[in-house]
CSV table of C-alpha atoms and ligand atoms in Angstrom, one decimal:
chain,number,residue,atom,x,y,z
A,105,MET,CA,-1.5,3.5,30.5
A,106,MET,CA,-3.9,0.8,31.6
A,107,THR,CA,-6.6,-0.3,29.1
A,108,GLY,CA,-9.0,-3.1,30.0
A,109,GLY,CA,-6.5,-4.4,32.6
A,110,ALA,CA,-3.7,-4.9,30.0
A,111,LEU,CA,-0.8,-2.7,29.3
A,112,LYS,CA,-1.0,-1.0,25.9
A,113,VAL,CA,2.6,-0.5,24.8
A,114,ALA,CA,3.3,2.7,22.9
A,115,ARG,CA,4.5,1.8,19.4
A,116,ARG,CA,5.8,3.5,16.3
A,117,GLY,CA,3.5,3.0,13.3
A,118,LEU,CA,4.6,1.3,10.2
A,119,MET,CA,4.3,1.9,6.5
A,120,PHE,CA,2.3,-1.0,5.1
A,121,VAL,CA,2.9,-1.2,1.3
A,122,ILE,CA,0.7,-3.4,-0.8
A,123,SER,CA,1.4,-4.0,-4.5
A,124,SER,CA,0.0,-6.3,-7.1
A,125,PRO,CA,-1.0,-6.4,-10.7
A,126,SER,CA,-4.5,-5.0,-11.2
A,127,GLY,CA,-7.1,-7.8,-10.9
A,128,ALA,CA,-5.3,-9.7,-8.1
A,129,GLY,CA,-7.7,-8.4,-5.4
A,130,LYS,CA,-5.5,-5.8,-3.8
A,131,THR,CA,-8.1,-3.0,-3.7
A,132,THR,CA,-10.7,-5.3,-2.0
A,133,LEU,CA,-8.2,-6.6,0.5
A,134,ALA,CA,-7.0,-3.1,1.3
A,135,SER,CA,-10.5,-1.7,1.8
A,136,ARG,CA,-11.4,-4.6,4.1
A,137,LEU,CA,-8.3,-4.1,6.2
A,138,LEU,CA,-8.9,-0.3,6.4
A,139,ALA,CA,-12.6,-0.7,7.4
A,140,SER,CA,-11.8,-3.1,10.2
A,141,ASP,CA,-8.7,-1.6,11.7
A,142,PRO,CA,-8.9,1.8,13.4
A,143,GLU,CA,-5.1,2.0,13.8
A,144,LEU,CA,-4.6,1.8,10.1
A,145,THR,CA,-5.1,4.8,7.8
A,146,LEU,CA,-4.8,5.2,4.0
A,147,SER,CA,-2.2,7.3,2.2
A,148,ILE,CA,-4.2,9.0,-0.5
A,149,SER,CA,-2.0,9.3,-3.6
A,150,ALA,CA,-1.9,12.2,-6.0
A,151,THR,CA,-2.4,11.4,-9.7
A,152,THR,CA,-2.7,13.1,-13.1
A,153,ARG,CA,-5.1,10.3,-14.3
A,154,ARG,CA,-8.7,11.3,-14.8
A,155,PRO,CA,-11.2,10.1,-12.2
A,156,ARG,CA,-13.1,7.0,-13.1
A,157,PRO,CA,-16.9,7.0,-12.5
A,158,GLY,CA,-17.6,6.9,-8.8
A,159,GLU,CA,-14.1,8.0,-7.8
A,160,GLU,CA,-14.0,11.1,-5.4
A,161,ASP,CA,-11.3,13.7,-5.3
A,162,GLY,CA,-9.6,13.6,-1.9
A,163,LYS,CA,-11.0,10.2,-1.1
A,164,ASP,CA,-9.7,7.8,-3.8
A,165,TYR,CA,-7.0,10.1,-5.1
A,166,MET,CA,-6.0,13.7,-5.1
A,167,PHE,CA,-6.6,14.4,-8.8
A,168,LEU,CA,-4.2,16.9,-10.2
A,169,SER,CA,-3.3,18.5,-13.5
A,170,GLU,CA,0.2,17.8,-14.8
A,171,PRO,CA,1.4,21.4,-13.9
A,172,GLU,CA,0.0,21.0,-10.4
A,173,PHE,CA,1.7,17.6,-10.0
A,174,PHE,CA,5.1,18.8,-11.2
A,175,ARG,CA,4.9,21.9,-8.9
A,176,MET,CA,4.3,19.7,-5.9
A,177,ARG,CA,7.0,17.3,-7.0
A,178,ASP,CA,9.5,20.1,-7.4
A,179,ASN,CA,8.5,21.6,-4.0
A,180,GLY,CA,9.5,18.3,-2.4
A,181,GLU,CA,6.0,17.5,-1.4
A,182,PHE,CA,6.1,13.9,-2.5
A,183,LEU,CA,7.8,10.9,-0.7
A,184,GLU,CA,7.9,9.1,-4.1
A,185,TRP,CA,6.5,9.5,-7.5
A,186,ALA,CA,6.3,7.4,-10.7
A,187,GLN,CA,4.8,7.1,-14.1
A,188,VAL,CA,2.4,4.2,-14.4
A,189,PHE,CA,0.5,3.4,-17.6
A,190,GLY,CA,1.2,6.9,-19.0
A,191,ASN,CA,-0.1,8.8,-15.9
A,192,TYR,CA,1.8,10.2,-13.0
A,193,TYR,CA,1.3,9.0,-9.4
A,194,ALA,CA,2.8,10.1,-6.1
A,195,THR,CA,2.6,9.7,-2.4
A,196,PRO,CA,2.2,13.0,-0.6
A,197,ARG,CA,4.6,13.5,2.2
A,198,ALA,CA,1.8,15.2,4.1
A,199,ASN,CA,1.6,13.9,7.6
A,200,VAL,CA,2.9,10.4,7.0
A,201,PHE,CA,5.7,10.6,9.6
A,202,ALA,CA,3.5,12.4,12.1
A,203,ARG,CA,1.1,9.5,11.9
A,204,LEU,CA,3.9,7.0,12.5
A,205,SER,CA,5.1,8.8,15.6
A,206,GLN,CA,1.6,8.8,16.9
A,207,GLY,CA,1.5,5.0,16.6
A,208,THR,CA,-0.8,5.0,13.6
A,209,ASP,CA,0.0,2.8,10.6
A,210,VAL,CA,-0.2,4.0,7.0
A,211,LEU,CA,-1.3,1.8,4.1
A,212,PHE,CA,0.1,2.5,0.7
A,213,ASP,CA,-1.5,1.0,-2.4
A,214,ILE,CA,1.3,1.7,-4.8
A,215,ASP,CA,3.3,0.0,-7.5
A,216,TRP,CA,6.8,-1.6,-7.3
A,217,GLN,CA,8.5,1.7,-8.3
A,218,GLY,CA,6.9,3.5,-5.3
A,219,ALA,CA,7.7,0.5,-3.0
A,220,GLN,CA,11.4,0.7,-3.9
A,221,GLN,CA,11.5,4.5,-3.3
A,222,LEU,CA,9.7,4.3,0.1
A,223,ASP,CA,12.2,1.6,1.1
A,224,ALA,CA,15.0,4.0,0.1
A,225,VAL,CA,13.7,6.9,2.1
A,226,ALA,CA,12.2,5.1,5.1
A,227,GLY,CA,13.4,1.5,5.1
A,228,GLY,CA,13.0,0.8,8.8
A,229,ASP,CA,9.4,1.8,8.8
A,230,VAL,CA,8.4,0.0,5.6
A,231,VAL,CA,6.8,-3.5,5.3
A,232,LYS,CA,6.1,-4.6,1.8
A,233,VAL,CA,3.5,-7.1,0.8
A,234,PHE,CA,2.9,-8.4,-2.8
A,235,ILE,CA,-0.4,-10.0,-3.8
A,236,LEU,CA,-0.3,-12.5,-6.6
A,237,PRO,CA,-3.4,-13.8,-8.4
A,238,PRO,CA,-4.0,-17.6,-8.1
A,239,SER,CA,-3.0,-18.1,-11.8
A,240,ARG,CA,-2.5,-16.2,-15.0
A,241,ALA,CA,-5.7,-17.6,-16.4
A,242,GLU,CA,-7.7,-16.4,-13.3
A,243,LEU,CA,-6.1,-12.9,-13.6
A,244,GLU,CA,-7.1,-12.7,-17.2
A,245,ARG,CA,-10.6,-13.9,-16.3
A,246,ARG,CA,-10.9,-11.2,-13.7
A,247,LEU,CA,-9.7,-8.5,-16.1
A,248,ARG,CA,-12.2,-9.6,-18.7
A,249,GLU,CA,-15.0,-9.7,-16.1
A,250,ARG,CA,-14.3,-6.3,-14.6
A,251,LYS,CA,-14.2,-4.2,-17.7
A,252,GLN,CA,-15.8,-4.3,-21.1
A,253,ASP,CA,-12.5,-3.7,-22.8
A,254,PRO,CA,-11.5,-4.6,-26.4
A,255,GLU,CA,-9.1,-7.5,-26.8
A,256,ASP,CA,-6.0,-5.3,-27.4
A,257,VAL,CA,-6.7,-3.5,-24.1
A,258,ILE,CA,-7.0,-6.8,-22.2
A,259,GLN,CA,-3.7,-7.9,-23.8
A,260,ALA,CA,-2.0,-4.6,-22.8
A,261,ARG,CA,-3.3,-5.0,-19.2
A,262,MET,CA,-1.9,-8.6,-19.1
A,263,ALA,CA,1.5,-7.4,-20.3
A,264,LYS,CA,1.4,-4.7,-17.5
A,265,ALA,CA,0.5,-7.4,-15.0
A,266,ASP,CA,3.5,-9.5,-16.1
A,267,ALA,CA,5.8,-6.5,-15.7
A,268,GLU,CA,4.4,-5.8,-12.2
A,269,MET,CA,4.6,-9.4,-11.1
A,270,SER,CA,8.2,-9.7,-12.2
A,271,HIS,CA,9.0,-7.6,-9.0
A,272,TRP,CA,7.5,-10.0,-6.5
A,273,ALA,CA,10.9,-11.0,-5.1
A,274,GLU,CA,11.6,-7.4,-3.9
A,275,TYR,CA,8.8,-7.8,-1.2
A,276,ASP,CA,9.0,-8.9,2.4
A,277,TYR,CA,5.8,-11.0,2.1
A,278,VAL,CA,3.9,-12.6,-0.8
A,279,ILE,CA,0.3,-13.7,-0.6
A,280,VAL,CA,-1.2,-15.8,-3.4
A,281,ASN,CA,-4.8,-14.7,-3.3
A,282,TYR,CA,-6.6,-18.0,-3.7
A,283,ASP,CA,-9.4,-17.1,-1.3
A,284,LEU,CA,-10.4,-13.6,-0.1
A,285,GLU,CA,-11.1,-14.6,3.5
A,286,GLN,CA,-7.9,-16.4,3.9
A,287,SER,CA,-5.8,-13.7,2.2
A,288,ASP,CA,-7.5,-11.1,4.5
A,289,GLU,CA,-6.5,-13.2,7.5
A,290,MET,CA,-2.9,-13.5,6.2
A,291,LEU,CA,-2.7,-9.8,5.7
A,292,ARG,CA,-3.9,-9.1,9.2
A,293,SER,CA,-1.4,-11.6,10.6
A,294,ILE,CA,1.5,-9.8,8.9
A,295,LEU,CA,0.3,-6.5,10.2
A,296,LEU,CA,0.0,-7.9,13.8
A,297,ALA,CA,3.4,-9.5,13.7
A,298,GLU,CA,5.1,-6.4,12.3
A,299,ARG,CA,3.4,-4.2,15.0
A,300,LEU,CA,4.9,-6.5,17.6
A,301,ARG,CA,8.5,-6.1,16.4
A,302,ARG,CA,10.6,-5.1,19.3
A,303,ARG,CA,12.0,-2.0,17.7
A,304,ARG,CA,8.5,-0.7,17.0
A,305,GLN,CA,7.3,-1.1,20.6
A,306,ILE,CA,8.9,2.0,21.8
A,307,GLY,CA,7.1,2.0,25.1
A,308,LEU,CA,8.7,-1.3,26.2
A,309,ALA,CA,11.9,0.0,27.8
A,310,ASN,CA,9.9,2.0,30.4
A,311,ILE,CA,7.5,-0.8,31.1
A,312,VAL,CA,10.3,-3.3,31.7
A,313,LYS,CA,12.2,-0.7,33.8
A,314,GLU,CA,9.1,-0.4,36.0
A,315,MET,CA,8.7,-4.1,36.2
A,316,THR,CA,12.2,-4.8,37.2
A,317,GLY,CA,12.6,-1.8,39.4
A,318,GLU,CA,15.7,-0.8,37.4
A,319,GLU,CA,16.8,2.8,37.5
B,75,5GP,P1,-5.0,3.0,-10.9
B,75,5GP,O1,-4.9,4.0,-11.9
B,75,5GP,O2,-5.6,1.7,-11.5
B,75,5GP,O3,-5.8,3.4,-9.7
B,75,5GP,O4,-3.6,2.6,-10.4
B,75,5GP,C1,-2.6,2.1,-11.3
B,75,5GP,C2,-1.4,1.7,-10.6
B,75,5GP,O5,-0.7,2.8,-9.9
B,75,5GP,C3,-1.6,0.7,-9.4
B,75,5GP,O6,-0.7,-0.4,-9.5
B,75,5GP,C4,-1.4,1.5,-8.2
B,75,5GP,O7,-0.9,0.7,-7.1
B,75,5GP,C5,-0.3,2.5,-8.6
B,75,5GP,N1,-0.3,3.7,-7.8
B,75,5GP,C6,-1.4,4.3,-7.2
B,75,5GP,N2,-0.9,5.3,-6.5
B,75,5GP,C7,0.4,5.3,-6.5
B,75,5GP,C8,1.4,6.2,-6.0
B,75,5GP,O8,1.2,7.1,-5.2
B,75,5GP,N3,2.7,5.9,-6.3
B,75,5GP,C9,3.0,4.8,-7.1
B,75,5GP,N4,4.3,4.6,-7.3
B,75,5GP,N5,2.1,4.0,-7.7
B,75,5GP,C10,0.8,4.3,-7.4
């Protein structure tokens, strides 16, 4: 198909997994990316955690009771699931693979446990990016700034951040988030390069066949 004079090669979508400790800027980066890229859609996770103020069911998460969560899990409706901070989280299977075959990418904001499981079930489609904060002190500063939590809660969040960060080496790409604009650009570059991988450009064979006149 011709678009604007250039050939638009049909491609298979990819599963773009982003993990980080909370406070590293992942949510901001993910929403910027989603807002600016029409070929990228969000995987809305299911969780048993209570909604925070401002969070909407079906938009931020699919908020479920524990029995509902376990029923869906036991029905095989999740691609992966994990317990995080005492609550359950899962990625609904829903139409993830349908989106990939239509050439749409899916963004997953999930932890290291989810990243590992997606890799195990769909390795070839998965691209994993880890976002690190610029320093431990800056992470602590952001956690303090964000919430009016007592000291013991801040310390617990820092311990969880350490646990999450210990998995950085399991990822394909790592971005140290010194600067939001720069990190945003880095994330876009990763996405672009991964979209251009030969094996994802499933329309290439026909295009080349036409070009070379091969049967
Ligand atoms: P929060 O409760 O702050 O929204 O998320 C807590 C943690 O759970 C974050 O690290 C987030 O990436 C992770 N998380 C959110 N959804 C999922 C999911 O579907 N699967 C897994 N494994 N982790 C998730």
